[in-house]
Coordinates of N, CA and C in Angstrom, one line a residue:
M20 N -15.8 -6.6 2.1 CA -15.6 -7.7 2.6 C -14.9 -6.9 4.0
S21 N -15.7 -7.8 5.3 CA -15.4 -7.1 6.4 C -14.9 -8.7 7.2
S22 N -13.7 -8.5 8.1 CA -13.3 -9.6 8.8 C -14.3 -10.5 9.7
S23 N -15.4 -10.0 10.4 CA -16.1 -10.4 11.3 C -17.3 -9.3 10.6
L24 N -18.4 -9.8 11.1 CA -19.7 -8.9 11.0 C -19.7 -8.2 12.3
N25 N -19.5 -8.7 13.5 CA -19.5 -7.4 14.0 C -18.3 -6.2 14.4
R26 N -17.1 -7.1 14.4 CA -15.7 -6.2 14.6 C -14.7 -5.5 13.5
G27 N -15.4 -5.7 12.3 CA -15.1 -5.3 11.5 C -13.4 -5.4 11.0
V28 N -12.7 -4.5 9.7 CA -11.1 -5.1 10.2 C -10.6 -4.2 11.0
E29 N -9.6 -4.3 11.6 CA -8.8 -4.1 12.9 C -7.6 -3.8 12.6
K30 N -6.6 -4.6 12.8 CA -5.2 -4.6 12.4 C -4.5 -5.4 11.1
V31 N -4.7 -5.1 10.4 CA -3.6 -5.1 9.0 C -2.2 -5.6 9.0
E32 N -1.8 -6.0 8.1 CA -0.4 -5.9 8.0 C -0.4 -5.9 6.4
V33 N 0.6 -5.3 5.5 CA 0.5 -5.6 3.6 C 2.0 -6.0 4.1
T34 N 2.5 -7.2 3.0 CA 4.0 -7.7 3.0 C 3.8 -7.2 1.4
L35 N 5.6 -7.0 0.8 CA 5.6 -6.7 -0.2 C 6.8 -7.4 -0.7
K36 N 7.0 -8.0 -1.5 CA 8.6 -8.7 -2.1 C 8.3 -8.8 -3.6
W37 N 9.8 -8.5 -3.9 CA 10.5 -8.6 -5.4 C 11.8 -9.4 -5.6
D38 N 11.6 -9.7 -6.5 CA 13.1 -10.4 -6.7 C 14.2 -9.3 -7.2
P39 N 15.4 -9.5 -6.8 CA 16.7 -8.5 -7.2 C 17.0 -8.0 -8.4
S40 N 17.1 -7.4 -8.7 CA 17.6 -7.3 -10.5 C 18.3 -7.9 -11.0
P41 N 18.7 -8.6 -12.1 CA 20.3 -9.4 -12.5 C 21.0 -8.5 -12.3
L42 N 22.3 -9.3 -12.3 CA 23.5 -8.8 -11.5 C 24.0 -7.6 -12.7
G43 N 24.5 -6.8 -12.8 CA 24.9 -5.6 -13.3 C 24.2 -4.7 -13.4
R44 N 22.5 -5.0 -13.3 CA 21.5 -4.0 -13.9 C 21.2 -2.9 -12.9
P45 N 20.5 -1.8 -12.9 CA 20.5 -1.3 -11.4 C 19.2 -1.9 -10.6
P46 N 19.7 -1.6 -9.1 CA 18.3 -2.3 -8.3 C 16.7 -1.9 -8.8
H47 N 16.0 -2.7 -8.7 CA 14.2 -2.4 -8.8 C 14.0 -1.6 -6.9
D48 N 13.3 -1.1 -7.2 CA 12.8 -0.2 -5.9 C 11.5 0.0 -5.8
L49 N 10.2 -1.0 -5.1 CA 9.3 -0.7 -4.8 C 9.0 -0.2 -3.6
D50 N 7.9 0.6 -3.4 CA 7.5 1.0 -2.4 C 5.9 0.8 -1.5
I51 N 5.7 0.3 -0.7 CA 4.1 0.8 -0.4 C 3.9 2.0 0.3
V52 N 2.9 2.3 0.0 CA 2.4 3.8 0.0 C 0.9 3.2 0.5
A53 N 0.5 4.0 1.6 CA -0.8 4.3 2.5 C -1.2 6.2 2.2
A54 N -2.6 5.9 1.7 CA -2.8 7.5 1.6 C -4.7 7.4 2.9
T55 N -4.5 8.3 3.5 CA -5.6 8.2 4.4 C -6.5 9.7 3.9
Y56 N -7.5 9.2 4.2 CA -8.6 10.8 3.3 C -9.7 11.1 5.2
T57 N -10.3 12.5 5.0 CA -11.1 12.4 5.9 C -12.2 12.3 4.7
A58 N -13.7 13.0 6.0 CA -15.2 12.8 5.2 C -15.1 14.2 4.4
D59 N -14.1 15.1 4.8 CA -14.9 16.1 4.2 C -13.7 15.9 2.5
T60 N -12.7 15.3 2.8 CA -12.0 14.8 1.4 C -11.8 13.7 0.7
P61 N -13.0 12.8 1.0 CA -12.4 11.3 1.1 C -12.0 10.9 -0.1
S62 N -11.9 11.3 -1.2 CA -11.4 10.8 -2.6 C -10.4 12.0 -3.3
D63 N -10.0 12.8 -2.6 CA -9.8 14.0 -3.5 C -7.8 13.6 -2.5
R64 N -7.5 15.0 -2.3 CA -5.8 14.6 -1.6 C -5.5 14.1 -0.3
P65 N -5.0 13.4 0.1 CA -5.3 12.7 0.9 C -4.6 13.7 2.5
A66 N -5.1 13.5 3.4 CA -4.6 13.8 4.8 C -3.2 13.7 4.7
Y67 N -3.0 12.6 5.4 CA -1.2 12.2 5.1 C -1.1 11.0 4.3
L68 N 0.1 11.2 4.2 CA 0.6 10.0 3.2 C 1.8 9.1 4.2
V69 N 1.6 8.2 4.4 CA 3.0 7.2 4.8 C 3.4 6.1 4.0
H70 N 5.4 6.8 4.2 CA 5.8 6.0 2.8 C 7.4 5.9 3.3
F71 N 8.0 5.3 2.2 CA 9.2 5.2 2.5 C 10.3 5.5 4.0
D72 N 10.3 4.4 4.8 CA 10.1 4.5 6.1 C 10.0 5.6 6.9
S73 N 8.4 5.5 6.6 CA 7.9 6.8 7.5 C 6.7 5.8 8.3
R74 N 5.8 6.9 9.1 CA 5.0 6.4 10.0 C 4.1 7.6 10.6
S75 N 2.5 7.3 10.3 CA 1.2 8.3 10.7 C 1.9 9.2 11.8
P76 N 1.2 10.5 11.6 CA 1.4 11.3 12.6 C 1.2 10.7 14.1
D77 N -0.3 9.8 13.8 CA -0.6 9.3 15.8 C 0.4 8.1 15.9
G78 N 1.4 7.3 14.6 CA 1.5 6.2 15.2 C 0.4 4.8 14.9
T79 N -0.4 5.1 13.8 CA -1.5 3.8 13.7 C -0.8 3.2 12.4
I80 N -0.6 4.1 11.7 CA 0.1 3.3 10.6 C 1.6 3.5 10.0
I81 N 2.6 2.0 10.0 CA 4.4 2.1 10.2 C 4.4 1.6 9.4
L82 N 5.9 1.9 8.3 CA 5.8 1.3 6.9 C 7.5 0.5 7.9
E83 N 7.2 -0.8 8.7 CA 8.0 -1.6 9.6 C 9.5 -2.1 8.9
R84 N 9.6 -2.0 7.8 CA 10.4 -2.9 6.9 C 10.6 -1.9 5.1
E85 N 11.8 -2.0 4.9 CA 11.8 -1.4 3.5 C 13.3 -1.2 3.0
S86 N 13.0 -1.8 1.6 CA 14.3 -2.7 0.9 C 14.4 -1.3 -0.2
R87 N 15.3 -1.1 -0.7 CA 15.4 -0.6 -2.4 C 16.3 -1.7 -3.0
T88 N 16.4 -2.6 -2.8 CA 17.1 -4.2 -4.3 C 16.0 -5.0 -4.0
G89 N 14.6 -5.2 -3.0 CA 14.5 -6.7 -3.0 C 15.3 -8.2 -2.5
Q90 N 16.6 -7.4 -2.0 CA 17.2 -8.2 -1.3 C 17.4 -9.1 0.3
G91 N 17.7 -10.3 0.3 CA 17.3 -10.5 1.5 C 16.2 -11.3 1.5
F92 N 15.7 -12.4 2.6 CA 14.8 -13.2 2.7 C 13.2 -12.9 3.4
G93 N 12.5 -13.3 2.9 CA 10.8 -13.0 3.4 C 10.4 -11.7 2.6
S94 N 10.0 -10.8 3.4 CA 9.4 -9.8 2.7 C 9.9 -8.7 2.6
D95 N 10.0 -7.8 1.7 CA 11.2 -6.8 1.6 C 10.4 -5.3 2.1
E96 N 9.3 -5.5 2.0 CA 8.7 -4.5 2.6 C 7.4 -4.9 3.4
V97 N 7.3 -4.3 4.6 CA 6.1 -4.4 5.3 C 5.4 -3.4 6.0
M98 N 4.2 -2.9 5.9 CA 3.6 -1.8 6.8 C 2.0 -2.7 7.4
T99 N 2.2 -1.8 8.8 CA 1.1 -2.4 9.7 C 0.0 -1.1 10.0
L100 N -0.6 -1.4 9.7 CA -2.1 0.0 10.1 C -3.4 -0.9 10.9
E101 N -2.9 0.3 12.0 CA -3.5 -0.4 13.2 C -5.0 0.7 13.2
L102 N -6.5 0.3 12.1 CA -7.3 0.9 12.0 C -8.2 0.9 13.0
D103 N -7.8 0.3 14.2 CA -9.3 0.1 14.9 C -8.7 1.4 16.1
R104 N -7.4 1.8 15.7 CA -6.9 3.1 16.7 C -6.9 4.7 15.5
L105 N -7.3 4.2 14.6 CA -7.1 6.0 13.7 C -8.1 6.2 14.3
S106 N -7.8 7.9 14.3 CA -8.9 8.9 14.8 C -10.1 8.9 13.6
S107 N -11.1 8.9 14.5 CA -12.7 9.1 13.4 C -12.6 10.3 12.4
D108 N -11.5 10.9 12.8 CA -12.1 12.1 11.6 C -10.9 11.6 10.3
Y109 N -11.2 10.2 10.2 CA -10.4 9.5 8.7 C -11.5 8.6 8.9
V110 N -11.8 8.5 7.3 CA -12.6 7.4 7.0 C -12.6 6.7 6.0
R111 N -11.1 6.5 5.6 CA -10.6 6.1 4.2 C -9.7 5.8 4.5
V112 N -9.0 4.7 4.0 CA -7.1 4.4 3.7 C -7.2 3.8 2.5
V113 N -6.3 4.0 1.6 CA -6.1 3.5 0.2 C -4.7 3.1 0.5
V114 N -4.3 1.3 -0.3 CA -2.9 1.1 0.0 C -2.6 1.0 -1.1
G115 N -1.7 1.1 -1.8 CA -0.6 1.1 -2.9 C 0.9 0.8 -3.1
V116 N 1.1 0.4 -4.3 CA 3.0 0.1 -4.5 C 2.8 0.7 -6.0
V117 N 4.4 1.5 -5.1 CA 4.9 2.2 -6.7 C 5.8 2.2 -6.9
I118 N 6.4 2.0 -8.4 CA 8.0 1.5 -8.6 C 8.5 2.8 -9.0
Q119 N 10.0 2.8 -7.9 CA 11.0 4.4 -8.3 C 11.0 4.3 -10.0
Q120 N 11.3 5.2 -10.2 CA 11.2 5.2 -11.8 C 13.2 5.7 -11.8
R121 N 13.6 6.1 -10.9 CA 15.1 6.6 -11.0 C 16.0 6.2 -12.3
E122 N 15.9 4.8 -12.6 CA 16.7 4.0 -13.4 C 16.2 4.3 -14.9
G123 N 14.8 4.8 -15.2 CA 14.4 4.9 -16.6 C 12.9 3.8 -16.0
R124 N 12.3 4.0 -16.9 CA 10.9 3.7 -16.7 C 10.7 2.2 -16.5
R125 N 10.0 1.6 -15.4 CA 9.4 0.5 -15.4 C 8.7 -0.1 -14.8
T126 N 7.8 -1.3 -15.2 CA 6.8 -1.7 -15.4 C 6.8 -3.1 -14.2
F127 N 5.5 -3.8 -13.6 CA 5.3 -4.7 -12.7 C 5.6 -5.9 -13.5
G128 N 5.7 -6.1 -14.9 CA 6.1 -6.4 -15.8 C 7.8 -6.5 -15.7
D129 N 7.8 -5.8 -16.0 CA 9.6 -6.0 -15.5 C 10.4 -6.0 -14.7
I130 N 9.3 -6.5 -13.7 CA 10.1 -7.1 -12.0 C 9.7 -8.2 -11.7
S131 N 10.5 -9.3 -11.4 CA 10.3 -10.9 -11.2 C 9.5 -10.8 -9.8
G132 N 8.8 -12.2 -9.8 CA 8.8 -12.2 -8.7 C 8.2 -11.4 -7.3
S133 N 7.8 -10.5 -8.3 CA 6.9 -9.3 -7.0 C 5.2 -10.1 -6.6
S134 N 5.3 -10.0 -5.6 CA 3.7 -9.9 -4.8 C 3.4 -9.2 -3.8
V135 N 2.1 -8.8 -3.5 CA 1.8 -8.4 -2.3 C 0.9 -9.1 -1.2
R136 N 0.4 -9.0 -0.4 CA 0.1 -9.6 0.4 C -0.6 -9.0 1.8
V137 N -2.4 -8.7 2.0 CA -3.3 -8.1 2.9 C -3.5 -9.2 4.1
L138 N -3.0 -9.0 5.3 CA -3.2 -9.7 6.0 C -3.6 -9.2 7.4
E139 N -4.7 -10.0 8.0 CA -4.9 -9.6 9.2 C -5.0 -11.0 10.1
G140 N -4.0 -10.9 11.1 CA -4.0 -11.8 11.8 C -3.4 -12.8 11.0
L141 N -4.1 -14.3 10.8 CA -3.1 -15.3 9.9 C -4.1 -15.4 8.7
A142 N -5.3 -14.6 9.2 CA -6.2 -14.3 7.4 C -5.6 -13.6 6.0
E143 N -5.4 -14.0 5.3 CA -5.2 -13.3 4.0 C -6.1 -12.8 3.5
L144 N -6.5 -11.2 3.6 CA -7.5 -10.7 2.5 C -7.3 -10.5 1.1
T145 N -6.3 -10.6 0.7 CA -6.0 -10.4 -0.7 C -4.6 -10.5 -1.2
T146 N -4.2 -10.7 -2.1 CA -2.9 -11.1 -2.5 C -2.6 -11.1 -4.3
S147 N -1.7 -10.2 -4.4 CA -1.9 -10.0 -5.4 C -0.3 -10.2 -6.4
D148 N -0.2 -11.1 -7.5 CA 1.7 -11.3 -8.2 C 1.6 -10.1 -8.9
F149 N 0.8 -8.9 -9.4 CA 0.2 -7.8 -10.1 C 0.5 -7.7 -11.9
T150 N 0.0 -9.7 -12.1 CA -0.3 -9.8 -13.5 C -1.0 -8.8 -13.9
D151 N -2.3 -8.4 -13.5 CA -3.4 -7.8 -14.0 C -3.0 -6.3 -14.1
V152 N -2.2 -5.8 -13.4 CA -1.7 -4.6 -14.3 C 0.0 -4.4 -14.6
A153 N 0.6 -5.9 -15.1 CA 1.7 -5.9 -15.8 C 2.4 -4.4 -16.2
A154 N 1.5 -4.0 -17.0 CA 2.2 -3.1 -17.4 C 1.9 -1.4 -17.1
A155 N 1.2 -0.8 -15.8 CA 1.5 0.1 -15.0 C 2.9 0.1 -14.2
T156 N 3.2 1.4 -13.9 CA 4.0 1.4 -12.7 C 4.2 1.7 -11.2
A157 N 2.4 1.7 -11.1 CA 2.0 2.0 -9.5 C 0.6 0.8 -9.9
A158 N 0.4 1.0 -8.6 CA -1.2 -0.3 -8.1 C -1.2 0.0 -6.8
T159 N -2.6 0.7 -6.8 CA -4.1 0.5 -5.7 C -4.0 -1.6 -5.2
I160 N -3.8 -1.4 -4.2 CA -3.8 -2.9 -4.1 C -5.1 -3.0 -2.6
A161 N -5.7 -1.7 -1.8 CA -6.4 -2.7 -0.9 C -7.4 -0.9 -0.6
E162 N -8.7 -0.9 -0.5 CA -8.9 -0.1 0.0 C -9.8 -0.4 1.6
F163 N -9.9 0.2 2.5 CA -10.8 0.7 4.2 C -11.1 1.7 4.0
S164 N -12.5 1.1 4.3 CA -13.4 2.5 4.6 C -13.9 2.4 5.8
R165 N -14.6 3.1 6.4 CA -15.2 3.1 8.2 C -16.7 3.3 7.7
N166 N -17.5 2.1 8.0 CA -19.0 2.3 7.8 C -19.4 3.3 8.7
E167 N -20.8 3.5 8.7 CA -21.6 3.9 9.6 C -21.9 3.6 11.2
S168 N -21.7 2.3 11.2 CA -21.2 1.6 12.6 C -19.6 2.1 13.3
G169 N -18.8 2.5 12.7 CA -17.7 2.8 12.8 C -16.6 2.0 12.6
T170 N -16.8 0.7 12.2 CA -15.8 -0.1 11.8 C -15.4 -0.2 10.6
W171 N -14.4 -0.8 10.6 CA -14.0 -0.8 9.4 C -13.9 -2.1 8.0
D172 N -14.4 -1.3 6.9 CA -14.9 -2.6 6.1 C -13.3 -2.4 4.9
F173 N -13.1 -3.9 4.4 CA -12.0 -3.9 3.7 C -12.7 -3.9 1.9
R174 N -12.1 -4.0 0.9 CA -12.5 -4.3 -0.7 C -11.2 -3.9 -1.1
P175 N -10.8 -4.9 -1.7 CA -9.4 -5.3 -2.6 C -9.7 -4.5 -3.6
S176 N -8.2 -4.0 -3.7 CA -8.8 -2.7 -5.0 C -7.5 -2.5 -5.9
I177 N -7.2 -3.8 -6.6 CA -5.9 -4.0 -7.5 C -6.3 -2.7 -9.0
R178 N -5.7 -2.0 -9.2 CA -6.0 -0.7 -9.9 C -4.6 0.0 -10.5
G179 N -3.9 -0.3 -11.8 CA -2.8 0.2 -12.0 C -3.1 1.6 -12.7
F180 N -2.1 2.5 -12.6 CA -1.8 3.3 -13.1 C 0.1 3.6 -13.5
D181 N -0.4 4.6 -14.5 CA 0.8 4.6 -15.1 C 1.7 6.0 -15.1
A182 N 1.8 6.1 -13.8 CA 2.3 7.4 -13.2 C 3.5 7.3 -11.9
D183 N 4.6 8.4 -12.1 CA 5.7 8.4 -10.9 C 5.2 8.6 -9.5
P184 N 5.7 8.0 -8.8 CA 5.4 8.2 -7.2 C 4.7 9.3 -6.7
Q185 N 5.3 10.3 -7.6 CA 4.6 11.9 -7.1 C 3.2 12.1 -7.4
E186 N 3.1 11.3 -8.8 CA 1.7 12.0 -9.5 C 1.2 10.4 -8.7
F187 N 1.4 9.3 -8.1 CA 0.4 8.5 -7.7 C 0.0 8.5 -6.5
T188 N 1.0 8.9 -5.8 CA 0.0 9.7 -4.3 C -0.7 10.9 -4.4
E189 N -1.3 11.3 -5.3 CA -2.2 12.1 -5.8 C -3.5 12.1 -6.3
Q190 N -3.1 11.0 -7.3 CA -4.5 9.8 -8.1 C -4.8 8.9 -7.6
M191 N -4.3 8.4 -6.3 CA -4.5 7.1 -5.9 C -6.0 6.8 -5.1
G192 N -6.2 8.4 -4.9 CA -7.1 8.0 -4.2 C -8.8 8.6 -4.6
A193 N -8.3 8.4 -6.2 CA -9.7 8.7 -7.3 C -10.3 7.5 -7.1
V194 N -11.9 7.7 -7.0 CA -12.9 6.7 -7.3 C -13.0 6.4 -8.5

């Protein structure tokens, strides 16, 4: 699905939120992760990752807000992807969410109020409350791929993983 037959997906925002841990419990820490892939390795190891308060080398993918607790109003994490500015070397971008496992194993089912949205402008491309992957510790949520005309197509991709953050970044692009 693309946002328009002519222009494809150009600039998207991924927002993530979750409720803070109950009083006296260690904080929940969820992270948005984007992995970029080249034509040579479209599903192998990513060319680079954007995560944990970082940005892509060319500034086209930026994690603008990062929370370690889920406290505050609105979205806890926000990532912007300017796909229309991304170098033609990149043909695929996979976006996911991973739960940090510092304080013991936690799954999406353990974290209340979690949800993710992918927006292009005001149009919602996809949303999830992670119910379908409640037993997972990480999940892909969206895939963007460059088509033959050079524009970007969007495909929702809610797929759960039982992996720590490092393992997830190595597995998330597998087709």
